[in-house]
Amino acid sequence: MRGSTLTPPDPLAPLDLAFWNIESAEHPMHLGALGVFEADSPTAGAHAADLLAARAPAVPGLRMRIRDTWQAPTALRRPLTFGGATREPDPRFDPLDHVRLHAPATDFHARAGRLMERPLERGRPPWEAHVLPGADGGSFAVLFKFHHALADGLRALTLAAGVLDPMDLPAPRPRPERPPRGLVPDVRALPDRLRGLLSDAGRALDIGAAAALSTLDVRSTPALVAESSGTRRIAGVSVDLDDVHHVRKTTGGTVNDVLIAVVAGALRRWLDERGDGSEGVEPRALIPVSKRRPRTAHPQGNRLSGYLMRLPVGDPDPLSRLGTVRAAMDRNKDAGPGRGAGAVALLADHVPALGHRLGGPLVSGAARLWFDLLVTSVPLPSLGLRLGGHPLTEVYPLAPLARGHSLAVAVSTYRGRVHYGLVADAEAVPDLDRFAAALADEVETLLTACRP
């Protein structure tokens, strides 16, 4: 049985296929989120695990496995599908394979770090939910893991929301059906298609040239580079969103500009404290940009581009660092997410499926050449989320750690707080908690600098 007749196999989009093929045991390509909930009894965690298992079968996306395919190209099949993969329902889906209740934990982040090390099982739907009861009985945490080929940040949020308590949200608009495609293309559309192909080719050349130039005069730090140990450590820090808004209103720009500048300042503190030194350091930060259109886009498949910028870690003035970040982000926005060195993810569309299959191991090692640090933002609804009636109080997004990198930063805002989720190679960054503390300290530094 190859899947339900009601839900035919869906070929993976090129970027999804790239994420599926660059994965290795030392560098699993799942993203995650660690949510902390209030609890009214020591049994709240066990009840939450039962609810997650009971609700998962009703969320279609959680039943989807990824299956490698080896279709032979024919006149009726595009060669791009050869060596690809499909997303299709798993006829053997059992939610108990994916929802796991653990022993009580005193440190949610330490336990979640060990769980983030483990790759998802590729033979069944690639997601997991780990419920961690708090040792004090006053809280519990849930670690969600989703393979990046199954979901990007927005899609993962949708899947996770499907197993939380229902919320009153506006229904998404239905996606308009495409007319059936004939075997022979409409000749009237050929000029437009040709122009589109030429435009895509020109954009690809621009992106490739910009990526090559971005590797010149790199002034990074060995602290952000690591040979893979396969180990993971995670940490989180929460800061007041009102403090961030105060800095933004005083200096101009956006909340995201301030959050990125906080990362630059925290890196400076951290490098100096550990003795690596920050003078002259300008690591390249990749800032992913979602190209998904809310409520109208196809619900599956990654729609990602990105901006690439050099963080002014070596600048000792916090307001000057913020100004540099703001100017760099303004330039990126003026150019748009479809061009520039940060848009390398878009090149996945120009690679045949077999190229992703064969070139995945090589591409996975190129991240170190392209950027030094991932800084990604994950939007969350402003409404309060609950599980079994228990309110979600903290949520830390967790990004995949690319090969050759020692640290990845994800950030989200929720209920008046900013949550930074940090993922690091445990051997390369044993002092991740110090970097987390540096993030909070940098917010205070910016607040002080903004006072008259």
Short mmCIF file of C-alpha atoms in Angstrom, two decimals:
data_model
loop_
_atom_site.label_atom_id
_atom_site.label_comp_id
_atom_site.label_asym_id
_atom_site.label_seq_id
_atom_site.Cartn_x
_atom_site.Cartn_y
_atom_site.Cartn_z
CA MET A 1 0.00 0.00 0.00
CA ARG A 2 1.59 3.28 -1.11
CA GLY A 3 -0.73 5.75 0.55
CA SER A 4 -4.34 6.80 0.68
CA THR A 5 -6.19 7.19 -2.59
CA LEU A 6 -7.68 10.37 -1.14
CA THR A 7 -4.26 11.94 -0.63
CA PRO A 8 -1.96 11.13 -3.54
CA PRO A 9 1.82 11.31 -3.06
CA ASP A 10 3.12 14.86 -3.23
CA PRO A 11 6.63 15.29 -4.73
CA LEU A 12 8.99 17.15 -2.44
CA ALA A 13 9.80 20.69 -3.49
CA PRO A 14 13.47 21.17 -4.44
CA LEU A 15 14.44 22.86 -1.17
CA ASP A 16 12.66 20.16 0.87
CA LEU A 17 14.57 17.55 -1.10
CA ALA A 18 17.83 19.37 -0.38
CA PHE A 19 17.13 19.31 3.37
CA TRP A 20 16.26 15.61 3.16
CA ASN A 21 19.52 14.72 1.41
CA ILE A 22 22.04 16.84 3.28
CA GLU A 23 21.17 15.22 6.61
CA SER A 24 23.70 13.01 8.38
CA ALA A 25 23.83 11.29 11.75
CA GLU A 26 26.02 14.11 13.12
CA HIS A 27 23.92 16.85 11.54
CA PRO A 28 20.22 15.97 11.73
CA MET A 29 18.08 18.44 9.80
CA HIS A 30 15.21 18.86 12.23
CA LEU A 31 14.05 22.09 13.75
CA GLY A 32 12.35 22.22 17.11
CA ALA A 33 10.58 24.22 19.78
CA LEU A 34 10.70 23.81 23.54
CA GLY A 35 7.48 24.98 25.16
CA VAL A 36 7.07 25.34 28.92
CA PHE A 37 3.56 25.05 30.40
CA GLU A 38 2.17 25.77 33.82
CA ALA A 39 0.94 22.66 35.63
CA ASP A 40 -1.70 22.31 38.33
CA SER A 41 -0.67 18.81 39.39
CA PRO A 42 2.24 16.35 39.04
CA THR A 43 0.14 14.33 36.57
CA ALA A 44 -0.33 17.25 34.14
CA GLY A 45 2.57 16.11 31.94
CA ALA A 46 1.17 12.58 31.57
CA HIS A 47 -2.24 14.02 30.68
CA ALA A 48 -0.58 16.27 28.08
CA ALA A 49 1.15 13.27 26.48
CA ASP A 50 -2.19 11.43 26.24
CA LEU A 51 -3.79 14.46 24.59
CA LEU A 52 -0.98 14.82 22.03
CA ALA A 53 -1.23 11.15 21.06
CA ALA A 54 -5.03 11.32 20.80
CA ARG A 55 -5.03 14.48 18.65
CA ALA A 56 -2.14 13.66 16.30
CA PRO A 57 -4.09 11.31 13.96
CA ALA A 58 -6.53 14.14 13.15
CA VAL A 59 -3.73 16.39 11.82
CA PRO A 60 -3.08 15.22 8.24
CA GLY A 61 0.44 16.66 8.07
CA LEU A 62 1.53 14.57 11.05
CA ARG A 63 0.61 11.37 9.21
CA MET A 64 2.88 12.15 6.26
CA ARG A 65 6.08 10.17 5.73
CA ILE A 66 8.77 10.92 3.16
CA ARG A 67 9.55 8.14 0.73
CA ASP A 68 12.47 8.12 -1.70
CA THR A 69 11.47 7.46 -5.29
CA TRP A 70 13.37 6.28 -8.35
CA GLN A 71 11.01 6.99 -11.20
CA ALA A 72 12.48 6.46 -14.64
CA PRO A 73 12.05 9.62 -16.75
CA THR A 74 9.64 9.12 -19.64
CA ALA A 75 7.82 11.41 -22.02
CA LEU A 76 5.10 11.78 -19.43
CA ARG A 77 7.36 12.40 -16.42
CA ARG A 78 9.72 15.26 -15.84
CA PRO A 79 13.38 14.20 -15.46
CA LEU A 80 13.51 16.38 -12.33
CA THR A 81 11.54 13.67 -10.45
CA PHE A 82 14.20 10.99 -11.00
CA GLY A 83 15.89 10.30 -7.68
CA GLY A 84 13.44 12.50 -5.79
CA ALA A 85 11.09 11.83 -2.90
CA THR A 86 7.41 12.15 -2.13
CA ARG A 87 5.39 13.18 0.88
CA GLU A 88 2.58 10.68 1.38
CA PRO A 89 0.36 9.24 4.14
CA ASP A 90 1.90 6.47 6.23
CA PRO A 91 -0.51 3.53 6.34
CA ARG A 92 1.19 2.27 9.52
CA PHE A 93 1.00 5.57 11.40
CA ASP A 94 0.85 5.10 15.15
CA PRO A 95 0.96 8.28 17.30
CA LEU A 96 2.56 6.33 20.14
CA ASP A 97 5.68 6.05 17.96
CA HIS A 98 5.97 9.83 18.00
CA VAL A 99 4.71 11.04 21.40
CA ARG A 100 6.90 10.07 24.35
CA LEU A 101 6.52 10.75 28.07
CA HIS A 102 9.81 11.04 29.95
CA ALA A 103 10.82 10.93 33.59
CA PRO A 104 10.58 14.21 35.53
CA ALA A 105 13.31 16.75 34.69
CA THR A 106 14.92 19.46 36.79
CA ASP A 107 16.45 21.22 33.75
CA PHE A 108 14.25 21.22 30.64
CA HIS A 109 16.96 22.66 28.39
CA ALA A 110 19.59 20.09 29.40
CA ARG A 111 17.21 17.20 28.75
CA ALA A 112 16.00 18.70 25.46
CA GLY A 113 19.59 19.16 24.28
CA ARG A 114 20.23 15.43 24.47
CA LEU A 115 16.96 14.74 22.66
CA MET A 116 17.87 17.18 19.87
CA GLU A 117 20.99 15.11 19.13
CA ARG A 118 18.98 12.16 17.88
CA PRO A 119 17.97 12.15 14.20
CA LEU A 120 14.33 11.48 13.42
CA GLU A 121 13.49 8.05 12.07
CA ARG A 122 13.27 8.39 8.30
CA GLY A 123 10.99 5.40 7.71
CA ARG A 124 7.94 7.01 9.30
CA PRO A 125 6.53 10.56 9.61
CA PRO A 126 9.57 12.64 10.65
CA TRP A 127 8.38 14.37 13.79
CA GLU A 128 8.36 13.76 17.54
CA ALA A 129 6.85 15.30 20.67
CA HIS A 130 8.69 14.70 23.95
CA VAL A 131 6.83 15.53 27.15
CA LEU A 132 9.06 16.42 30.11
CA PRO A 133 7.25 16.69 33.48
CA GLY A 134 8.83 19.15 35.87
CA ALA A 135 10.42 17.67 38.97
CA ASP A 136 8.55 20.18 41.14
CA GLY A 137 5.14 19.35 39.66
CA GLY A 138 4.47 23.00 38.88
CA SER A 139 5.34 22.89 35.20
CA PHE A 140 6.01 20.60 32.27
CA ALA A 141 7.69 21.07 28.91
CA VAL A 142 7.07 19.72 25.43
CA LEU A 143 9.88 19.45 22.90
CA PHE A 144 8.54 19.31 19.32
CA LYS A 145 10.89 18.12 16.57
CA PHE A 146 10.02 18.41 12.87
CA HIS A 147 12.27 17.49 9.98
CA HIS A 148 12.98 20.53 7.80
CA ALA A 149 11.84 18.54 4.76
CA LEU A 150 8.43 18.16 6.40
CA ALA A 151 8.02 21.73 7.58
CA ASP A 152 9.63 25.15 7.79
CA GLY A 153 9.03 27.35 10.82
CA LEU A 154 5.56 28.53 9.82
CA ARG A 155 4.43 25.06 8.80
CA ALA A 156 5.83 23.56 12.02
CA LEU A 157 3.83 26.11 14.00
CA THR A 158 0.68 25.04 12.18
CA LEU A 159 1.34 21.36 12.86
CA ALA A 160 2.06 21.96 16.54
CA ALA A 161 -1.04 24.14 16.91
CA GLY A 162 -3.09 21.24 15.57
CA VAL A 163 -2.39 19.17 18.70
CA LEU A 164 -2.68 22.03 21.20
CA ASP A 165 -6.02 23.23 22.54
CA PRO A 166 -8.22 24.72 19.78
CA MET A 167 -7.95 28.45 19.09
CA ASP A 168 -10.44 30.72 17.33
CA LEU A 169 -8.44 31.63 14.25
CA PRO A 170 -9.67 32.76 10.83
CA ALA A 171 -9.97 29.91 8.36
CA PRO A 172 -7.35 29.87 5.58
CA ARG A 173 -8.49 30.70 2.10
CA PRO A 174 -8.72 27.69 -0.20
CA ARG A 175 -5.91 27.37 -2.70
CA PRO A 176 -7.27 27.87 -6.23
CA GLU A 177 -7.09 24.72 -8.33
CA ARG A 178 -4.74 24.79 -11.27
CA PRO A 179 -6.17 23.79 -14.62
CA PRO A 180 -4.92 20.43 -15.90
CA ARG A 181 -1.65 20.69 -17.80
CA GLY A 182 -1.65 19.25 -21.28
CA LEU A 183 1.13 17.17 -22.74
CA VAL A 184 1.89 19.92 -25.27
CA PRO A 185 2.46 23.42 -23.88
CA ASP A 186 0.29 26.28 -25.06
CA VAL A 187 2.37 28.03 -27.72
CA ARG A 188 0.83 31.37 -26.73
CA ALA A 189 2.53 31.11 -23.35
CA LEU A 190 5.98 30.27 -24.71
CA PRO A 191 7.30 33.87 -24.96
CA ASP A 192 6.36 34.57 -21.33
CA ARG A 193 7.84 31.23 -20.25
CA LEU A 194 11.05 31.95 -22.12
CA ARG A 195 11.33 35.36 -20.50
CA GLY A 196 10.72 33.70 -17.13
CA LEU A 197 13.44 31.13 -17.74
CA LEU A 198 15.91 33.80 -18.78
CA SER A 199 15.00 35.89 -15.74
CA ASP A 200 15.46 32.87 -13.45
CA ALA A 201 18.83 32.13 -15.04
CA GLY A 202 19.96 35.72 -14.56
CA ARG A 203 18.82 35.68 -10.95
CA ALA A 204 20.69 32.44 -10.34
CA LEU A 205 23.88 33.96 -11.76
CA ASP A 206 23.44 37.05 -9.56
CA ILE A 207 22.96 34.92 -6.46
CA GLY A 208 25.95 32.74 -7.27
CA ALA A 209 28.20 35.75 -7.89
CA ALA A 210 27.05 37.45 -4.68
CA ALA A 211 27.67 34.27 -2.68
CA ALA A 212 31.18 34.00 -4.11
CA LEU A 213 31.95 37.63 -3.22
CA SER A 214 30.63 37.12 0.31
CA THR A 215 33.48 34.69 1.01
CA LEU A 216 36.11 37.37 0.36
CA ASP A 217 37.76 39.20 3.26
CA VAL A 218 35.94 37.06 5.83
CA ARG A 219 36.68 38.15 9.41
CA SER A 220 34.97 35.55 11.52
CA THR A 221 36.08 33.72 14.66
CA PRO A 222 37.10 30.10 15.32
CA ALA A 223 34.49 30.03 18.11
CA LEU A 224 31.74 29.76 15.48
CA VAL A 225 33.45 26.95 13.56
CA ALA A 226 33.53 23.35 14.73
CA GLU A 227 34.16 19.90 13.42
CA SER A 228 31.08 17.86 14.12
CA SER A 229 30.92 15.99 17.41
CA GLY A 230 27.29 14.93 16.94
CA THR A 231 26.46 16.33 20.38
CA ARG A 232 24.00 19.12 21.14
CA ARG A 233 23.52 21.61 23.92
CA ILE A 234 20.60 24.04 24.01
CA ALA A 235 19.86 27.09 26.12
CA GLY A 236 17.22 29.77 26.23
CA VAL A 237 16.84 33.29 27.49
CA SER A 238 13.74 35.46 27.78
CA VAL A 239 13.76 39.27 27.72
CA ASP A 240 11.01 41.87 27.99
CA LEU A 241 9.54 42.88 24.62
CA ASP A 242 8.74 46.34 26.00
CA ASP A 243 12.49 46.91 26.50
CA VAL A 244 13.12 46.00 22.88
CA HIS A 245 10.34 48.36 21.75
CA HIS A 246 11.85 51.16 23.83
CA VAL A 247 15.18 50.76 22.04
CA ARG A 248 13.44 50.62 18.67
CA LYS A 249 11.41 53.78 19.33
CA THR A 250 14.51 55.63 20.48
CA THR A 251 16.82 54.61 17.65
CA GLY A 252 14.47 53.83 14.76
CA GLY A 253 14.38 50.73 12.59
CA THR A 254 12.49 47.56 13.43
CA VAL A 255 12.20 45.13 16.32
CA ASN A 256 14.09 42.60 14.20
CA ASP A 257 16.97 45.09 13.77
CA VAL A 258 17.25 45.36 17.56
CA LEU A 259 17.10 41.59 18.06
CA ILE A 260 19.91 41.03 15.54
CA ALA A 261 22.00 43.80 17.09
CA VAL A 262 21.53 42.10 20.48
CA VAL A 263 23.07 38.95 18.98
CA ALA A 264 26.05 40.97 17.69
CA GLY A 265 26.63 42.56 21.07
CA ALA A 266 26.24 39.25 22.91
CA LEU A 267 28.81 37.66 20.61
CA ARG A 268 31.23 40.46 21.45
CA ARG A 269 30.77 39.91 25.20
CA TRP A 270 31.00 36.14 24.89
CA LEU A 271 34.13 36.14 22.74
CA ASP A 272 35.91 38.56 25.04
CA GLU A 273 34.91 36.66 28.20
CA ARG A 274 36.14 33.32 26.85
CA GLY A 275 39.42 34.86 25.67
CA ASP A 276 38.86 34.52 21.91
CA GLY A 277 38.72 38.27 21.37
CA SER A 278 36.23 40.30 19.33
CA GLU A 279 38.48 42.89 17.72
CA GLY A 280 37.88 43.06 13.97
CA VAL A 281 35.38 40.20 14.01
CA GLU A 282 32.54 40.43 11.45
CA PRO A 283 30.89 36.99 11.14
CA ARG A 284 28.43 36.49 8.31
CA ALA A 285 24.90 35.95 9.63
CA LEU A 286 22.29 34.25 7.50
CA ILE A 287 18.84 35.73 8.18
CA PRO A 288 16.21 33.39 6.64
CA VAL A 289 13.23 35.08 4.99
CA SER A 290 9.97 33.24 4.44
CA LYS A 291 8.48 33.64 0.97
CA ARG A 292 5.29 31.89 2.04
CA ARG A 293 2.12 33.94 1.66
CA PRO A 294 -0.01 33.54 4.79
CA ARG A 295 -3.44 31.92 4.26
CA THR A 296 -2.97 31.59 0.51
CA ALA A 297 0.21 29.58 -0.02
CA HIS A 298 0.36 25.86 -0.46
CA PRO A 299 0.55 24.49 3.10
CA GLN A 300 3.48 22.16 2.45
CA GLY A 301 6.98 22.76 1.19
CA ASN A 302 9.69 25.18 2.27
CA ARG A 303 9.43 28.68 0.85
CA LEU A 304 12.66 30.22 2.06
CA SER A 305 15.18 32.78 0.91
CA GLY A 306 17.48 34.81 3.09
CA TYR A 307 19.58 37.86 3.74
CA LEU A 308 23.31 37.68 4.42
CA MET A 309 24.95 40.36 6.51
CA ARG A 310 28.14 40.87 8.50
CA LEU A 311 27.53 41.36 12.19
CA PRO A 312 29.52 44.32 13.60
CA VAL A 313 30.88 42.31 16.53
CA GLY A 314 34.16 44.24 16.57
CA ASP A 315 32.44 47.61 17.07
CA PRO A 316 32.60 48.60 20.80
CA ASP A 317 29.67 51.09 20.61
CA PRO A 318 26.24 49.39 21.10
CA LEU A 319 24.28 52.11 19.28
CA SER A 320 26.78 52.10 16.43
CA ARG A 321 26.35 48.31 16.16
CA LEU A 322 22.58 48.77 15.98
CA GLY A 323 22.95 51.46 13.31
CA THR A 324 25.17 49.17 11.22
CA VAL A 325 22.66 46.33 11.49
CA ARG A 326 19.76 48.61 10.58
CA ALA A 327 21.56 49.96 7.51
CA ALA A 328 22.52 46.45 6.36
CA MET A 329 18.96 45.20 6.76
CA ASP A 330 17.60 48.22 4.87
CA ARG A 331 19.96 47.45 1.98
CA ASN A 332 18.86 43.81 1.99
CA LYS A 333 15.19 44.77 1.97
CA ASP A 334 15.71 47.25 -0.87
CA ALA A 335 17.36 44.50 -2.94
CA GLY A 336 14.65 42.01 -1.98
CA PRO A 337 14.90 38.36 -0.87
CA GLY A 338 15.22 37.05 -4.42
CA ARG A 339 18.77 38.27 -5.00
CA GLY A 340 22.01 38.51 -3.09
CA ALA A 341 24.23 36.01 -1.32
CA GLY A 342 21.56 35.15 1.25
CA ALA A 343 19.23 33.80 -1.44
CA VAL A 344 21.33 30.70 -2.16
CA ALA A 345 18.41 28.51 -1.01
CA LEU A 346 16.55 29.59 -4.14
CA LEU A 347 19.18 27.87 -6.27
CA ALA A 348 17.72 24.55 -5.12
CA ASP A 349 14.95 25.09 -7.68
CA HIS A 350 17.54 24.87 -10.47
CA VAL A 351 18.98 21.51 -9.40
CA PRO A 352 17.46 18.22 -10.65
CA ALA A 353 16.23 15.78 -8.02
CA LEU A 354 19.09 13.39 -8.74
CA GLY A 355 21.52 16.26 -8.23
CA HIS A 356 20.15 16.78 -4.72
CA ARG A 357 20.45 13.05 -4.06
CA LEU A 358 24.06 12.75 -5.20
CA GLY A 359 25.29 16.19 -4.18
CA GLY A 360 23.70 16.37 -0.73
CA PRO A 361 26.83 15.31 1.21
CA LEU A 362 28.94 17.85 -0.68
CA VAL A 363 26.44 20.68 -0.27
CA SER A 364 26.12 20.04 3.46
CA GLY A 365 29.79 20.90 3.91
CA ALA A 366 29.46 24.19 2.04
CA ALA A 367 27.51 25.99 4.77
CA ARG A 368 30.74 26.97 6.51
CA LEU A 369 31.90 28.73 3.33
CA TRP A 370 28.61 30.55 2.89
CA PHE A 371 27.81 31.84 6.39
CA ASP A 372 29.10 31.66 9.96
CA LEU A 373 25.95 31.90 12.04
CA LEU A 374 22.23 31.35 11.52
CA VAL A 375 19.92 33.94 13.11
CA THR A 376 16.30 33.11 12.37
CA SER A 377 12.99 34.51 13.57
CA VAL A 378 9.89 32.34 14.09
CA PRO A 379 6.55 34.19 14.34
CA LEU A 380 4.08 33.08 17.00
CA PRO A 381 0.44 34.05 17.50
CA SER A 382 -0.26 36.71 20.09
CA LEU A 383 -3.08 34.59 21.50
CA GLY A 384 -2.27 32.47 24.53
CA LEU A 385 -1.67 28.82 23.69
CA ARG A 386 -2.74 25.97 25.97
CA LEU A 387 -2.44 22.21 26.23
CA GLY A 388 -5.06 20.44 28.33
CA GLY A 389 -6.03 23.83 29.73
CA HIS A 390 -2.47 24.51 30.90
CA PRO A 391 -1.11 27.83 29.59
CA LEU A 392 2.07 28.01 27.55
CA THR A 393 4.34 30.46 29.35
CA GLU A 394 7.63 30.17 27.43
CA VAL A 395 8.54 28.93 23.96
CA TYR A 396 12.07 28.62 22.63
CA PRO A 397 12.48 27.98 18.88
CA LEU A 398 15.41 25.72 17.95
CA ALA A 399 17.13 25.78 14.56
CA PRO A 400 19.13 23.00 12.88
CA LEU A 401 22.90 23.25 13.27
CA ALA A 402 24.66 23.26 9.92
CA ARG A 403 27.80 21.22 9.30
CA GLY A 404 30.91 23.12 10.33
CA HIS A 405 29.00 25.49 12.61
CA SER A 406 29.05 25.54 16.39
CA LEU A 407 26.07 27.82 17.12
CA ALA A 408 22.60 28.65 15.75
CA VAL A 409 20.21 31.29 17.09
CA ALA A 410 16.42 31.36 16.76
CA VAL A 411 14.14 34.00 18.23
CA SER A 412 10.40 34.45 18.71
CA THR A 413 8.11 36.89 20.49
CA TYR A 414 5.23 35.57 22.58
CA ARG A 415 2.93 37.25 25.09
CA GLY A 416 5.13 40.26 25.74
CA ARG A 417 8.42 38.34 25.91
CA VAL A 418 11.24 37.70 23.46
CA HIS A 419 12.58 34.15 23.60
CA TYR A 420 16.01 33.33 22.21
CA GLY A 421 16.53 29.60 21.56
CA LEU A 422 20.17 28.56 21.20
CA VAL A 423 21.51 25.32 19.71
CA ALA A 424 25.23 24.53 19.86
CA ASP A 425 27.69 21.73 19.41
CA ALA A 426 28.10 20.59 23.01
CA GLU A 427 31.84 19.98 22.73
CA ALA A 428 32.65 23.18 20.85
CA VAL A 429 30.46 25.40 23.05
CA PRO A 430 30.45 24.06 26.61
CA ASP A 431 29.76 27.62 27.84
CA LEU A 432 26.48 28.17 25.97
CA ASP A 433 24.82 29.44 29.16
CA ARG A 434 27.33 32.31 29.20
CA PHE A 435 26.26 33.32 25.70
CA ALA A 436 22.61 33.18 26.81
CA ALA A 437 23.42 35.48 29.73
CA ALA A 438 25.27 37.81 27.34
CA LEU A 439 22.06 38.24 25.31
CA ALA A 440 20.17 39.48 28.37
CA ASP A 441 23.09 41.74 29.33
CA GLU A 442 23.18 43.26 25.86
CA VAL A 443 19.51 44.29 26.09
CA GLU A 444 20.32 46.13 29.32
CA THR A 445 23.33 47.76 27.63
CA LEU A 446 21.15 49.07 24.79
CA LEU A 447 18.55 50.35 27.26
CA THR A 448 21.24 52.22 29.18
CA ALA A 449 22.67 53.67 25.95
CA CYS A 450 19.21 54.92 24.96
CA ARG A 451 18.63 56.83 28.21
CA PRO A 452 19.32 60.59 28.11
#
